[in-house]
mmCIF file with all atom_site columns, C-alpha atoms in Angstrom:
data_model
loop_
_atom_site.group_PDB
_atom_site.id
_atom_site.type_symbol
_atom_site.label_atom_id
_atom_site.label_alt_id
_atom_site.label_comp_id
_atom_site.label_asym_id
_atom_site.label_entity_id
_atom_site.label_seq_id
_atom_site.pdbx_PDB_ins_code
_atom_site.Cartn_x
_atom_site.Cartn_y
_atom_site.Cartn_z
_atom_site.occupancy
_atom_site.B_iso_or_equiv
_atom_site.pdbx_formal_charge
_atom_site.auth_seq_id
_atom_site.auth_comp_id
_atom_site.auth_asym_id
_atom_site.auth_atom_id
_atom_site.pdbx_PDB_model_num
ATOM 1   C CA . GLN A 1 1   ? -38.148 -45.553 27.844 1.00 0.00 ? 122 GLN A CA 1
ATOM 2   C CA . VAL A 1 2   ? -37.082 -42.714 30.025 1.00 0.00 ? 123 VAL A CA 1
ATOM 3   C CA . GLN A 1 3   ? -39.045 -41.055 32.393 1.00 0.00 ? 124 GLN A CA 1
ATOM 4   C CA . LEU A 1 4   ? -39.236 -38.279 34.914 1.00 0.00 ? 125 LEU A CA 1
ATOM 5   C CA . VAL A 1 5   ? -41.588 -38.045 36.984 1.00 0.00 ? 126 VAL A CA 1
ATOM 6   C CA . GLU A 1 6   ? -42.090 -34.818 39.408 1.00 0.00 ? 127 GLU A CA 1
ATOM 7   C CA . SER A 1 7   ? -43.755 -34.990 42.776 1.00 0.00 ? 128 SER A CA 1
ATOM 8   C CA . GLY A 1 8   ? -44.026 -32.519 45.666 1.00 0.00 ? 129 GLY A CA 1
ATOM 9   C CA . GLY A 1 9   ? -46.176 -29.242 44.776 1.00 0.00 ? 130 GLY A CA 1
ATOM 10  C CA . GLY A 1 10  ? -48.937 -28.021 46.563 1.00 0.00 ? 131 GLY A CA 1
ATOM 11  C CA . VAL A 1 11  ? -50.568 -24.667 48.041 1.00 0.00 ? 132 VAL A CA 1
ATOM 12  C CA . VAL A 1 12  ? -47.862 -23.250 50.475 1.00 0.00 ? 133 VAL A CA 1
ATOM 13  C CA . GLN A 1 13  ? -48.168 -19.768 52.258 1.00 0.00 ? 134 GLN A CA 1
ATOM 14  C CA . PRO A 1 14  ? -45.874 -17.107 51.521 1.00 0.00 ? 135 PRO A CA 1
ATOM 15  C CA . GLY A 1 15  ? -42.766 -17.469 53.085 1.00 0.00 ? 136 GLY A CA 1
ATOM 16  C CA . GLY A 1 16  ? -42.790 -21.124 53.875 1.00 0.00 ? 137 GLY A CA 1
ATOM 17  C CA . SER A 1 17  ? -41.236 -23.975 52.169 1.00 0.00 ? 138 SER A CA 1
ATOM 18  C CA . LEU A 1 18  ? -41.639 -27.128 49.838 1.00 0.00 ? 139 LEU A CA 1
ATOM 19  C CA . ARG A 1 19  ? -40.166 -29.550 48.713 1.00 0.00 ? 140 ARG A CA 1
ATOM 20  C CA . LEU A 1 20  ? -39.846 -30.878 45.089 1.00 0.00 ? 141 LEU A CA 1
ATOM 21  C CA . SER A 1 21  ? -39.040 -34.558 43.628 1.00 0.00 ? 142 SER A CA 1
ATOM 22  C CA . CYS A 1 22  ? -38.369 -36.154 40.543 1.00 0.00 ? 143 CYS A CA 1
ATOM 23  C CA . ALA A 1 23  ? -37.691 -39.843 39.981 1.00 0.00 ? 144 ALA A CA 1
ATOM 24  C CA . ALA A 1 24  ? -35.825 -41.156 36.906 1.00 0.00 ? 145 ALA A CA 1
ATOM 25  C CA . SER A 1 25  ? -35.784 -43.722 35.303 1.00 0.00 ? 146 SER A CA 1
ATOM 26  C CA . GLY A 1 26  ? -35.512 -45.573 31.913 1.00 0.00 ? 147 GLY A CA 1
ATOM 27  C CA . PHE A 1 27  ? -31.791 -43.808 31.709 1.00 0.00 ? 148 PHE A CA 1
ATOM 28  C CA . THR A 1 28  ? -28.361 -43.999 33.994 1.00 0.00 ? 149 THR A CA 1
ATOM 29  C CA . PHE A 1 29  ? -29.570 -41.406 36.107 1.00 0.00 ? 150 PHE A CA 1
ATOM 30  C CA . SER A 1 30  ? -25.986 -40.962 37.600 1.00 0.00 ? 151 SER A CA 1
ATOM 31  C CA . SER A 1 31  ? -24.799 -39.897 34.389 1.00 0.00 ? 152 SER A CA 1
ATOM 32  C CA . TYR A 1 32  ? -26.699 -36.879 33.209 1.00 0.00 ? 153 TYR A CA 1
ATOM 33  C CA . GLY A 1 33  ? -27.161 -33.306 34.497 1.00 0.00 ? 154 GLY A CA 1
ATOM 34  C CA . ILE A 1 34  ? -30.575 -32.696 34.963 1.00 0.00 ? 155 ILE A CA 1
ATOM 35  C CA . HIS A 1 35  ? -32.270 -29.321 35.156 1.00 0.00 ? 156 HIS A CA 1
ATOM 36  C CA . TRP A 1 36  ? -35.685 -27.904 36.827 1.00 0.00 ? 157 TRP A CA 1
ATOM 37  C CA . VAL A 1 37  ? -37.455 -25.461 34.597 1.00 0.00 ? 158 VAL A CA 1
ATOM 38  C CA . ARG A 1 38  ? -40.505 -23.491 35.566 1.00 0.00 ? 159 ARG A CA 1
ATOM 39  C CA . GLN A 1 39  ? -43.283 -21.925 34.221 1.00 0.00 ? 160 GLN A CA 1
ATOM 40  C CA . ALA A 1 40  ? -46.127 -19.506 35.999 1.00 0.00 ? 161 ALA A CA 1
ATOM 41  C CA . PRO A 1 41  ? -49.639 -19.939 34.718 1.00 0.00 ? 162 PRO A CA 1
ATOM 42  C CA . GLY A 1 42  ? -50.275 -18.314 31.681 1.00 0.00 ? 163 GLY A CA 1
ATOM 43  C CA . LYS A 1 43  ? -46.364 -17.219 31.187 1.00 0.00 ? 164 LYS A CA 1
ATOM 44  C CA . GLY A 1 44  ? -43.305 -18.536 29.091 1.00 0.00 ? 165 GLY A CA 1
ATOM 45  C CA . LEU A 1 45  ? -40.523 -20.874 30.456 1.00 0.00 ? 166 LEU A CA 1
ATOM 46  C CA . GLU A 1 46  ? -38.404 -19.893 32.918 1.00 0.00 ? 167 GLU A CA 1
ATOM 47  C CA . TRP A 1 47  ? -35.021 -21.744 34.153 1.00 0.00 ? 168 TRP A CA 1
ATOM 48  C CA . VAL A 1 48  ? -34.763 -22.459 37.391 1.00 0.00 ? 169 VAL A CA 1
ATOM 49  C CA . ALA A 1 49  ? -31.623 -24.293 38.363 1.00 0.00 ? 170 ALA A CA 1
ATOM 50  C CA . PHE A 1 50  ? -28.840 -27.259 37.212 1.00 0.00 ? 171 PHE A CA 1
ATOM 51  C CA . THR A 1 51  ? -26.954 -30.291 38.801 1.00 0.00 ? 172 THR A CA 1
ATOM 52  C CA . ARG A 1 52  ? -23.893 -31.681 37.305 1.00 0.00 ? 173 ARG A CA 1
ATOM 53  C CA . TYR A 1 53  ? -24.354 -35.853 37.092 1.00 0.00 ? 174 TYR A CA 1
ATOM 54  C CA . ASP A 1 54  ? -22.105 -36.103 39.797 1.00 0.00 ? 175 ASP A CA 1
ATOM 55  C CA . GLY A 1 55  ? -23.983 -33.447 41.889 1.00 0.00 ? 176 GLY A CA 1
ATOM 56  C CA . SER A 1 56  ? -20.377 -31.549 41.947 1.00 0.00 ? 177 SER A CA 1
ATOM 57  C CA . ASN A 1 57  ? -21.477 -28.232 40.004 1.00 0.00 ? 178 ASN A CA 1
ATOM 58  C CA . LYS A 1 58  ? -24.774 -26.457 40.823 1.00 0.00 ? 179 LYS A CA 1
ATOM 59  C CA . TYR A 1 59  ? -26.258 -23.273 38.880 1.00 0.00 ? 180 TYR A CA 1
ATOM 60  C CA . TYR A 1 60  ? -29.327 -21.470 39.894 1.00 0.00 ? 181 TYR A CA 1
ATOM 61  C CA . ALA A 1 61  ? -31.124 -18.380 38.377 1.00 0.00 ? 182 ALA A CA 1
ATOM 62  C CA . ASP A 1 62  ? -30.706 -15.191 40.223 1.00 0.00 ? 183 ASP A CA 1
ATOM 63  C CA . SER A 1 63  ? -34.897 -15.122 40.952 1.00 0.00 ? 184 SER A CA 1
ATOM 64  C CA . VAL A 1 64  ? -34.196 -18.072 43.501 1.00 0.00 ? 185 VAL A CA 1
ATOM 65  C CA . LYS A 1 65  ? -30.756 -18.026 44.650 1.00 0.00 ? 186 LYS A CA 1
ATOM 66  C CA . GLY A 1 66  ? -30.335 -18.241 48.145 1.00 0.00 ? 187 GLY A CA 1
ATOM 67  C CA . ARG A 1 67  ? -33.864 -19.687 48.694 1.00 0.00 ? 188 ARG A CA 1
ATOM 68  C CA . PHE A 1 68  ? -33.685 -22.692 46.927 1.00 0.00 ? 189 PHE A CA 1
ATOM 69  C CA . THR A 1 69  ? -31.476 -25.499 47.221 1.00 0.00 ? 190 THR A CA 1
ATOM 70  C CA . ILE A 1 70  ? -31.190 -28.269 44.024 1.00 0.00 ? 191 ILE A CA 1
ATOM 71  C CA . SER A 1 71  ? -29.874 -31.609 44.996 1.00 0.00 ? 192 SER A CA 1
ATOM 72  C CA . ARG A 1 72  ? -29.648 -35.459 43.580 1.00 0.00 ? 193 ARG A CA 1
ATOM 73  C CA . ASP A 1 73  ? -29.132 -38.692 45.377 1.00 0.00 ? 194 ASP A CA 1
ATOM 74  C CA . ASN A 1 74  ? -27.633 -40.880 42.606 1.00 0.00 ? 195 ASN A CA 1
ATOM 75  C CA . SER A 1 75  ? -28.382 -44.383 44.771 1.00 0.00 ? 196 SER A CA 1
ATOM 76  C CA . LYS A 1 76  ? -32.105 -43.195 44.316 1.00 0.00 ? 197 LYS A CA 1
ATOM 77  C CA . ASN A 1 77  ? -32.469 -42.061 40.904 1.00 0.00 ? 198 ASN A CA 1
ATOM 78  C CA . THR A 1 78  ? -33.909 -38.831 42.678 1.00 0.00 ? 199 THR A CA 1
ATOM 79  C CA . LEU A 1 79  ? -33.187 -35.078 42.092 1.00 0.00 ? 200 LEU A CA 1
ATOM 80  C CA . SER A 1 80  ? -34.965 -32.960 43.887 1.00 0.00 ? 201 SER A CA 1
ATOM 81  C CA . LEU A 1 81  ? -35.488 -29.127 45.461 1.00 0.00 ? 202 LEU A CA 1
ATOM 82  C CA . GLN A 1 82  ? -35.514 -27.358 48.320 1.00 0.00 ? 203 GLN A CA 1
ATOM 83  C CA . MET A 1 83  ? -37.966 -24.479 48.198 1.00 0.00 ? 204 MET A CA 1
ATOM 84  C CA . ASN A 1 84  ? -37.589 -21.891 51.073 1.00 0.00 ? 205 ASN A CA 1
ATOM 85  C CA . SER A 1 85  ? -38.985 -18.340 51.476 1.00 0.00 ? 206 SER A CA 1
ATOM 86  C CA . LEU A 1 86  ? -40.989 -19.139 48.678 1.00 0.00 ? 207 LEU A CA 1
ATOM 87  C CA . ARG A 1 87  ? -43.368 -15.854 47.083 1.00 0.00 ? 208 ARG A CA 1
ATOM 88  C CA . ALA A 1 88  ? -46.660 -15.237 45.368 1.00 0.00 ? 209 ALA A CA 1
ATOM 89  C CA . GLU A 1 89  ? -44.425 -15.206 41.916 1.00 0.00 ? 210 GLU A CA 1
ATOM 90  C CA . ASP A 1 90  ? -42.811 -18.814 42.706 1.00 0.00 ? 211 ASP A CA 1
ATOM 91  C CA . THR A 1 91  ? -46.649 -20.013 41.696 1.00 0.00 ? 212 THR A CA 1
ATOM 92  C CA . ALA A 1 92  ? -45.709 -21.760 38.928 1.00 0.00 ? 213 ALA A CA 1
ATOM 93  C CA . VAL A 1 93  ? -45.908 -25.765 37.104 1.00 0.00 ? 214 VAL A CA 1
ATOM 94  C CA . TYR A 1 94  ? -42.268 -27.176 37.927 1.00 0.00 ? 215 TYR A CA 1
ATOM 95  C CA . TYR A 1 95  ? -40.626 -29.689 35.033 1.00 0.00 ? 216 TYR A CA 1
ATOM 96  C CA . CYS A 1 96  ? -37.227 -31.554 35.827 1.00 0.00 ? 217 CYS A CA 1
ATOM 97  C CA . ALA A 1 97  ? -35.487 -31.846 32.328 1.00 0.00 ? 218 ALA A CA 1
ATOM 98  C CA . LYS A 1 98  ? -32.353 -33.947 31.344 1.00 0.00 ? 219 LYS A CA 1
ATOM 99  C CA . ASP A 1 99  ? -29.404 -33.085 30.214 1.00 0.00 ? 220 ASP A CA 1
ATOM 100 C CA . ALA A 1 100 ? -28.572 -34.771 26.681 1.00 0.00 ? 221 ALA A CA 1
ATOM 101 C CA . VAL A 1 101 ? -24.999 -34.904 26.866 1.00 0.00 ? 222 VAL A CA 1
ATOM 102 C CA . LEU A 1 102 ? -23.554 -38.091 29.023 1.00 0.00 ? 223 LEU A CA 1
ATOM 103 C CA . VAL A 1 103 ? -21.065 -37.110 31.860 1.00 0.00 ? 224 VAL A CA 1
ATOM 104 C CA . GLY A 1 104 ? -20.775 -33.798 30.265 1.00 0.00 ? 225 GLY A CA 1
ATOM 105 C CA . SER A 1 105 ? -19.780 -30.305 32.129 1.00 0.00 ? 226 SER A CA 1
ATOM 106 C CA . GLY A 1 106 ? -22.580 -28.607 30.166 1.00 0.00 ? 227 GLY A CA 1
ATOM 107 C CA . PRO A 1 107 ? -24.605 -26.270 29.758 1.00 0.00 ? 228 PRO A CA 1
ATOM 108 C CA . TYR A 1 108 ? -26.188 -28.622 26.646 1.00 0.00 ? 229 TYR A CA 1
ATOM 109 C CA . TYR A 1 109 ? -29.575 -28.811 25.228 1.00 0.00 ? 230 TYR A CA 1
ATOM 110 C CA . PHE A 1 110 ? -32.302 -31.028 26.902 1.00 0.00 ? 231 PHE A CA 1
ATOM 111 C CA . ASP A 1 111 ? -34.005 -34.397 25.147 1.00 0.00 ? 232 ASP A CA 1
ATOM 112 C CA . TYR A 1 112 ? -36.416 -35.075 27.875 1.00 0.00 ? 233 TYR A CA 1
ATOM 113 C CA . TRP A 1 113 ? -38.954 -33.588 30.310 1.00 0.00 ? 234 TRP A CA 1
ATOM 114 C CA . GLY A 1 114 ? -41.003 -34.644 33.321 1.00 0.00 ? 235 GLY A CA 1
ATOM 115 C CA . GLN A 1 115 ? -44.949 -33.367 32.860 1.00 0.00 ? 236 GLN A CA 1
ATOM 116 C CA . GLY A 1 116 ? -45.134 -31.152 35.714 1.00 0.00 ? 237 GLY A CA 1
ATOM 117 C CA . THR A 1 117 ? -45.892 -30.291 39.688 1.00 0.00 ? 238 THR A CA 1
ATOM 118 C CA . LEU A 1 118 ? -47.944 -27.520 40.216 1.00 0.00 ? 239 LEU A CA 1
ATOM 119 C CA . VAL A 1 119 ? -46.452 -24.876 43.372 1.00 0.00 ? 240 VAL A CA 1
ATOM 120 C CA . THR A 1 120 ? -49.278 -22.662 44.169 1.00 0.00 ? 241 THR A CA 1
ATOM 121 C CA . VAL A 1 121 ? -47.793 -19.778 47.045 1.00 0.00 ? 242 VAL A CA 1
ATOM 122 C CA . SER A 1 122 ? -50.441 -18.130 48.482 1.00 0.00 ? 243 SER A CA 1
ATOM 123 C CA . SER A 1 123 ? -52.162 -17.072 51.639 1.00 0.00 ? 244 SER A CA 1
ATOM 124 C CA . ASP B 2 1   ? -27.704 -13.170 31.276 1.00 0.00 ? 93  ASP B CA 1
ATOM 125 C CA . ILE B 2 2   ? -28.197 -13.124 27.207 1.00 0.00 ? 94  ILE B CA 1
ATOM 126 C CA . GLN B 2 3   ? -31.899 -12.361 26.370 1.00 0.00 ? 95  GLN B CA 1
ATOM 127 C CA . MET B 2 4   ? -33.813 -14.244 23.938 1.00 0.00 ? 96  MET B CA 1
ATOM 128 C CA . THR B 2 5   ? -36.289 -12.397 21.895 1.00 0.00 ? 97  THR B CA 1
ATOM 129 C CA . GLN B 2 6   ? -38.964 -14.710 19.425 1.00 0.00 ? 98  GLN B CA 1
ATOM 130 C CA . SER B 2 7   ? -40.992 -12.770 16.621 1.00 0.00 ? 99  SER B CA 1
ATOM 131 C CA . PRO B 2 8   ? -43.552 -12.796 15.952 1.00 0.00 ? 100 PRO B CA 1
ATOM 132 C CA . SER B 2 9   ? -45.662 -13.421 19.475 1.00 0.00 ? 101 SER B CA 1
ATOM 133 C CA . SER B 2 10  ? -48.659 -15.270 17.768 1.00 0.00 ? 102 SER B CA 1
ATOM 134 C CA . LEU B 2 11  ? -49.394 -15.871 14.046 1.00 0.00 ? 103 LEU B CA 1
ATOM 135 C CA . SER B 2 12  ? -52.352 -17.204 12.531 1.00 0.00 ? 104 SER B CA 1
ATOM 136 C CA . ALA B 2 13  ? -51.750 -19.840 9.941  1.00 0.00 ? 105 ALA B CA 1
ATOM 137 C CA . SER B 2 14  ? -53.606 -22.337 7.480  1.00 0.00 ? 106 SER B CA 1
ATOM 138 C CA . VAL B 2 15  ? -53.160 -26.257 7.650  1.00 0.00 ? 107 VAL B CA 1
ATOM 139 C CA . GLY B 2 16  ? -50.461 -26.627 5.000  1.00 0.00 ? 108 GLY B CA 1
ATOM 140 C CA . ASP B 2 17  ? -48.996 -23.097 5.202  1.00 0.00 ? 109 ASP B CA 1
ATOM 141 C CA . ARG B 2 18  ? -45.012 -22.833 5.595  1.00 0.00 ? 110 ARG B CA 1
ATOM 142 C CA . VAL B 2 19  ? -44.022 -21.146 8.641  1.00 0.00 ? 111 VAL B CA 1
ATOM 143 C CA . THR B 2 20  ? -41.537 -19.396 9.787  1.00 0.00 ? 112 THR B CA 1
ATOM 144 C CA . ILE B 2 21  ? -40.385 -18.508 13.665 1.00 0.00 ? 113 ILE B CA 1
ATOM 145 C CA . THR B 2 22  ? -37.684 -16.256 14.483 1.00 0.00 ? 114 THR B CA 1
ATOM 146 C CA . CYS B 2 23  ? -35.587 -15.657 17.633 1.00 0.00 ? 115 CYS B CA 1
ATOM 147 C CA . ARG B 2 24  ? -32.625 -13.412 18.465 1.00 0.00 ? 116 ARG B CA 1
ATOM 148 C CA . ALA B 2 25  ? -29.751 -13.506 20.763 1.00 0.00 ? 117 ALA B CA 1
ATOM 149 C CA . SER B 2 26  ? -28.268 -10.364 22.775 1.00 0.00 ? 118 SER B CA 1
ATOM 150 C CA . GLN B 2 27  ? -25.105 -11.677 22.240 1.00 0.00 ? 119 GLN B CA 1
ATOM 151 C CA . GLY B 2 28  ? -23.090 -14.262 19.897 1.00 0.00 ? 120 GLY B CA 1
ATOM 152 C CA . ILE B 2 29  ? -24.108 -17.963 21.180 1.00 0.00 ? 121 ILE B CA 1
ATOM 153 C CA . SER B 2 30  ? -22.290 -19.878 18.129 1.00 0.00 ? 122 SER B CA 1
ATOM 154 C CA . ASN B 2 31  ? -25.301 -22.620 17.648 1.00 0.00 ? 123 ASN B CA 1
ATOM 155 C CA . TYR B 2 32  ? -25.979 -23.130 21.121 1.00 0.00 ? 124 TYR B CA 1
ATOM 156 C CA . LEU B 2 33  ? -29.791 -23.034 20.637 1.00 0.00 ? 125 LEU B CA 1
ATOM 157 C CA . ALA B 2 34  ? -32.863 -25.493 21.195 1.00 0.00 ? 126 ALA B CA 1
ATOM 158 C CA . TRP B 2 35  ? -36.195 -25.469 19.937 1.00 0.00 ? 127 TRP B CA 1
ATOM 159 C CA . PHE B 2 36  ? -38.950 -26.389 21.695 1.00 0.00 ? 128 PHE B CA 1
ATOM 160 C CA . GLN B 2 37  ? -42.848 -27.345 21.257 1.00 0.00 ? 129 GLN B CA 1
ATOM 161 C CA . GLN B 2 38  ? -45.424 -26.963 24.102 1.00 0.00 ? 130 GLN B CA 1
ATOM 162 C CA . LYS B 2 39  ? -49.686 -28.114 23.950 1.00 0.00 ? 131 LYS B CA 1
ATOM 163 C CA . PRO B 2 40  ? -51.635 -26.593 26.559 1.00 0.00 ? 132 PRO B CA 1
ATOM 164 C CA . GLY B 2 41  ? -51.704 -28.353 29.686 1.00 0.00 ? 133 GLY B CA 1
ATOM 165 C CA . LYS B 2 42  ? -48.673 -30.119 28.616 1.00 0.00 ? 134 LYS B CA 1
ATOM 166 C CA . ALA B 2 43  ? -44.749 -30.445 29.225 1.00 0.00 ? 135 ALA B CA 1
ATOM 167 C CA . PRO B 2 44  ? -42.698 -28.737 26.210 1.00 0.00 ? 136 PRO B CA 1
ATOM 168 C CA . LYS B 2 45  ? -41.354 -31.268 23.954 1.00 0.00 ? 137 LYS B CA 1
ATOM 169 C CA . SER B 2 46  ? -37.745 -30.820 22.764 1.00 0.00 ? 138 SER B CA 1
ATOM 170 C CA . LEU B 2 47  ? -37.691 -30.381 19.254 1.00 0.00 ? 139 LEU B CA 1
ATOM 171 C CA . ILE B 2 48  ? -34.465 -29.149 17.592 1.00 0.00 ? 140 ILE B CA 1
ATOM 172 C CA . TYR B 2 49  ? -31.156 -28.543 19.014 1.00 0.00 ? 141 TYR B CA 1
ATOM 173 C CA . ALA B 2 50  ? -27.422 -26.801 18.077 1.00 0.00 ? 142 ALA B CA 1
ATOM 174 C CA . ALA B 2 51  ? -29.688 -24.377 15.714 1.00 0.00 ? 143 ALA B CA 1
ATOM 175 C CA . SER B 2 52  ? -30.436 -27.089 13.098 1.00 0.00 ? 144 SER B CA 1
ATOM 176 C CA . SER B 2 53  ? -30.408 -30.630 14.288 1.00 0.00 ? 145 SER B CA 1
ATOM 177 C CA . LEU B 2 54  ? -33.401 -32.875 14.693 1.00 0.00 ? 146 LEU B CA 1
ATOM 178 C CA . GLN B 2 55  ? -34.093 -34.899 18.330 1.00 0.00 ? 147 GLN B CA 1
ATOM 179 C CA . SER B 2 56  ? -34.957 -38.309 17.916 1.00 0.00 ? 148 SER B CA 1
ATOM 180 C CA . GLY B 2 57  ? -38.267 -38.864 16.513 1.00 0.00 ? 149 GLY B CA 1
ATOM 181 C CA . VAL B 2 58  ? -38.779 -35.396 15.394 1.00 0.00 ? 150 VAL B CA 1
ATOM 182 C CA . PRO B 2 59  ? -40.389 -35.197 11.669 1.00 0.00 ? 151 PRO B CA 1
ATOM 183 C CA . SER B 2 60  ? -38.446 -33.490 9.244  1.00 0.00 ? 152 SER B CA 1
ATOM 184 C CA . LYS B 2 61  ? -40.797 -30.886 8.665  1.00 0.00 ? 153 LYS B CA 1
ATOM 185 C CA . PHE B 2 62  ? -39.577 -28.858 11.175 1.00 0.00 ? 154 PHE B CA 1
ATOM 186 C CA . SER B 2 63  ? -36.271 -27.493 10.291 1.00 0.00 ? 155 SER B CA 1
ATOM 187 C CA . GLY B 2 64  ? -33.346 -24.932 12.291 1.00 0.00 ? 156 GLY B CA 1
ATOM 188 C CA . SER B 2 65  ? -30.991 -22.381 11.272 1.00 0.00 ? 157 SER B CA 1
ATOM 189 C CA . GLY B 2 66  ? -28.754 -19.870 12.059 1.00 0.00 ? 158 GLY B CA 1
ATOM 190 C CA . SER B 2 67  ? -25.599 -19.075 14.268 1.00 0.00 ? 159 SER B CA 1
ATOM 191 C CA . GLY B 2 68  ? -24.310 -16.221 16.219 1.00 0.00 ? 160 GLY B CA 1
ATOM 192 C CA . THR B 2 69  ? -27.293 -14.056 17.355 1.00 0.00 ? 161 THR B CA 1
ATOM 193 C CA . ASP B 2 70  ? -30.626 -14.771 14.645 1.00 0.00 ? 162 ASP B CA 1
ATOM 194 C CA . PHE B 2 71  ? -32.467 -18.136 14.286 1.00 0.00 ? 163 PHE B CA 1
ATOM 195 C CA . THR B 2 72  ? -35.185 -19.701 12.603 1.00 0.00 ? 164 THR B CA 1
ATOM 196 C CA . LEU B 2 73  ? -37.669 -22.441 13.077 1.00 0.00 ? 165 LEU B CA 1
ATOM 197 C CA . THR B 2 74  ? -39.282 -23.461 10.295 1.00 0.00 ? 166 THR B CA 1
ATOM 198 C CA . ILE B 2 75  ? -41.948 -25.297 9.941  1.00 0.00 ? 167 ILE B CA 1
ATOM 199 C CA . SER B 2 76  ? -42.657 -26.481 6.262  1.00 0.00 ? 168 SER B CA 1
ATOM 200 C CA . SER B 2 77  ? -46.200 -27.896 6.134  1.00 0.00 ? 169 SER B CA 1
ATOM 201 C CA . LEU B 2 78  ? -48.267 -27.447 8.927  1.00 0.00 ? 170 LEU B CA 1
ATOM 202 C CA . GLN B 2 79  ? -50.748 -29.692 10.118 1.00 0.00 ? 171 GLN B CA 1
ATOM 203 C CA . PRO B 2 80  ? -53.519 -29.419 12.729 1.00 0.00 ? 172 PRO B CA 1
ATOM 204 C CA . GLU B 2 81  ? -50.894 -31.146 15.551 1.00 0.00 ? 173 GLU B CA 1
ATOM 205 C CA . ASP B 2 82  ? -48.593 -28.638 15.110 1.00 0.00 ? 174 ASP B CA 1
ATOM 206 C CA . PHE B 2 83  ? -50.877 -25.868 16.737 1.00 0.00 ? 175 PHE B CA 1
ATOM 207 C CA . ALA B 2 84  ? -48.836 -25.140 19.672 1.00 0.00 ? 176 ALA B CA 1
ATOM 208 C CA . THR B 2 85  ? -46.586 -22.799 21.137 1.00 0.00 ? 177 THR B CA 1
ATOM 209 C CA . TYR B 2 86  ? -42.968 -22.964 20.110 1.00 0.00 ? 178 TYR B CA 1
ATOM 210 C CA . TYR B 2 87  ? -39.620 -21.511 22.303 1.00 0.00 ? 179 TYR B CA 1
ATOM 211 C CA . CYS B 2 88  ? -36.480 -21.250 21.664 1.00 0.00 ? 180 CYS B CA 1
ATOM 212 C CA . GLN B 2 89  ? -33.650 -21.570 24.288 1.00 0.00 ? 181 GLN B CA 1
ATOM 213 C CA . GLN B 2 90  ? -29.893 -20.426 24.532 1.00 0.00 ? 182 GLN B CA 1
ATOM 214 C CA . TYR B 2 91  ? -27.950 -22.947 26.430 1.00 0.00 ? 183 TYR B CA 1
ATOM 215 C CA . ASN B 2 92  ? -24.127 -20.976 25.414 1.00 0.00 ? 184 ASN B CA 1
ATOM 216 C CA . THR B 2 93  ? -24.159 -19.490 29.293 1.00 0.00 ? 185 THR B CA 1
ATOM 217 C CA . TYR B 2 94  ? -25.630 -19.790 32.726 1.00 0.00 ? 186 TYR B CA 1
ATOM 218 C CA . PRO B 2 95  ? -28.335 -18.705 33.486 1.00 0.00 ? 187 PRO B CA 1
ATOM 219 C CA . LEU B 2 96  ? -29.897 -20.961 30.434 1.00 0.00 ? 188 LEU B CA 1
ATOM 220 C CA . THR B 2 97  ? -32.894 -18.470 28.621 1.00 0.00 ? 189 THR B CA 1
ATOM 221 C CA . PHE B 2 98  ? -35.991 -18.773 26.616 1.00 0.00 ? 190 PHE B CA 1
ATOM 222 C CA . GLY B 2 99  ? -37.460 -16.748 24.275 1.00 0.00 ? 191 GLY B CA 1
ATOM 223 C CA . GLY B 2 100 ? -41.311 -15.362 25.266 1.00 0.00 ? 192 GLY B CA 1
ATOM 224 C CA . GLY B 2 101 ? -42.781 -17.740 23.332 1.00 0.00 ? 193 GLY B CA 1
ATOM 225 C CA . THR B 2 102 ? -44.780 -17.678 19.848 1.00 0.00 ? 194 THR B CA 1
ATOM 226 C CA . LYS B 2 103 ? -48.231 -19.638 19.833 1.00 0.00 ? 195 LYS B CA 1
ATOM 227 C CA . VAL B 2 104 ? -48.942 -20.554 16.431 1.00 0.00 ? 196 VAL B CA 1
ATOM 228 C CA . GLU B 2 105 ? -52.848 -20.490 15.853 1.00 0.00 ? 197 GLU B CA 1
ATOM 229 C CA . ILE B 2 106 ? -55.545 -22.266 13.676 1.00 0.00 ? 198 ILE B CA 1
ATOM 230 C CA . LYS B 2 107 ? -56.390 -19.702 10.908 1.00 0.00 ? 199 LYS B CA 1
#
C-alpha cells in the first residue's frame, strides 16, 4: 500500500535551517509529482512546494520562495525540503502529499498524504 | 493567487442530518476542485477530486458538485465518524490554495 513517511522535524531557532524528508513506498515514486503542505497549530492547510515526477519543474508558495528548496532522489524514493532562514511563522506540521496522476505536468489533485512532521521555530 | 472561501466556517449538526458546505473561488477554476477531511491530530484525507469524483474507498454518502467558481460538498446522512474539518482546494493553477475549512461539530 502507498506510504509516505515524513521525518526531520524538530525545534530550531529563528534564522536557522532544517531539512525534512519524505520516504515513499508502495508505488513507483519516480512517476509521480509530490507536494509539501503545512499546517500551523490550530490553523488551516497551506500549500508549500511541488516537484514534478522527474524533478524538472518546481513551484513554491511566495511565503517560502528563496528560503525553501524542494528536491527528490528517485533512486532512493525520497523527497526533501531544505528550509533556511526559518521564521516563527514557519512553525507547522509539514505533510508530503502525492499527485494522483502518473507522469503528468500538473497541477493535479492529491490522493495520499503522509502523517506529518512538526517543525517549531522558537528561541 | 486564487482565493478560496468556504462557508460556513463551522456548523453543528445531528447524526442523520444532511450537511452542505460551500466553497467559492475568486476566479473560474473549471472543475479543478478537491475536498479533504481532517480529524483532530490526523493527516488530511482526500475525499473528492474534479469537483464531483470520489476518491477510491470514499463512501457514496459524500458528494460534490459545481463548476467555475461555486462548489458544494454534501454529506447525505451524517455519522459519528464524519465529525471533522473539511477543506476545499483548487488545483487549477499554482500556487495551489485551500479554503479556510469548515468544522462540523455534534449538536
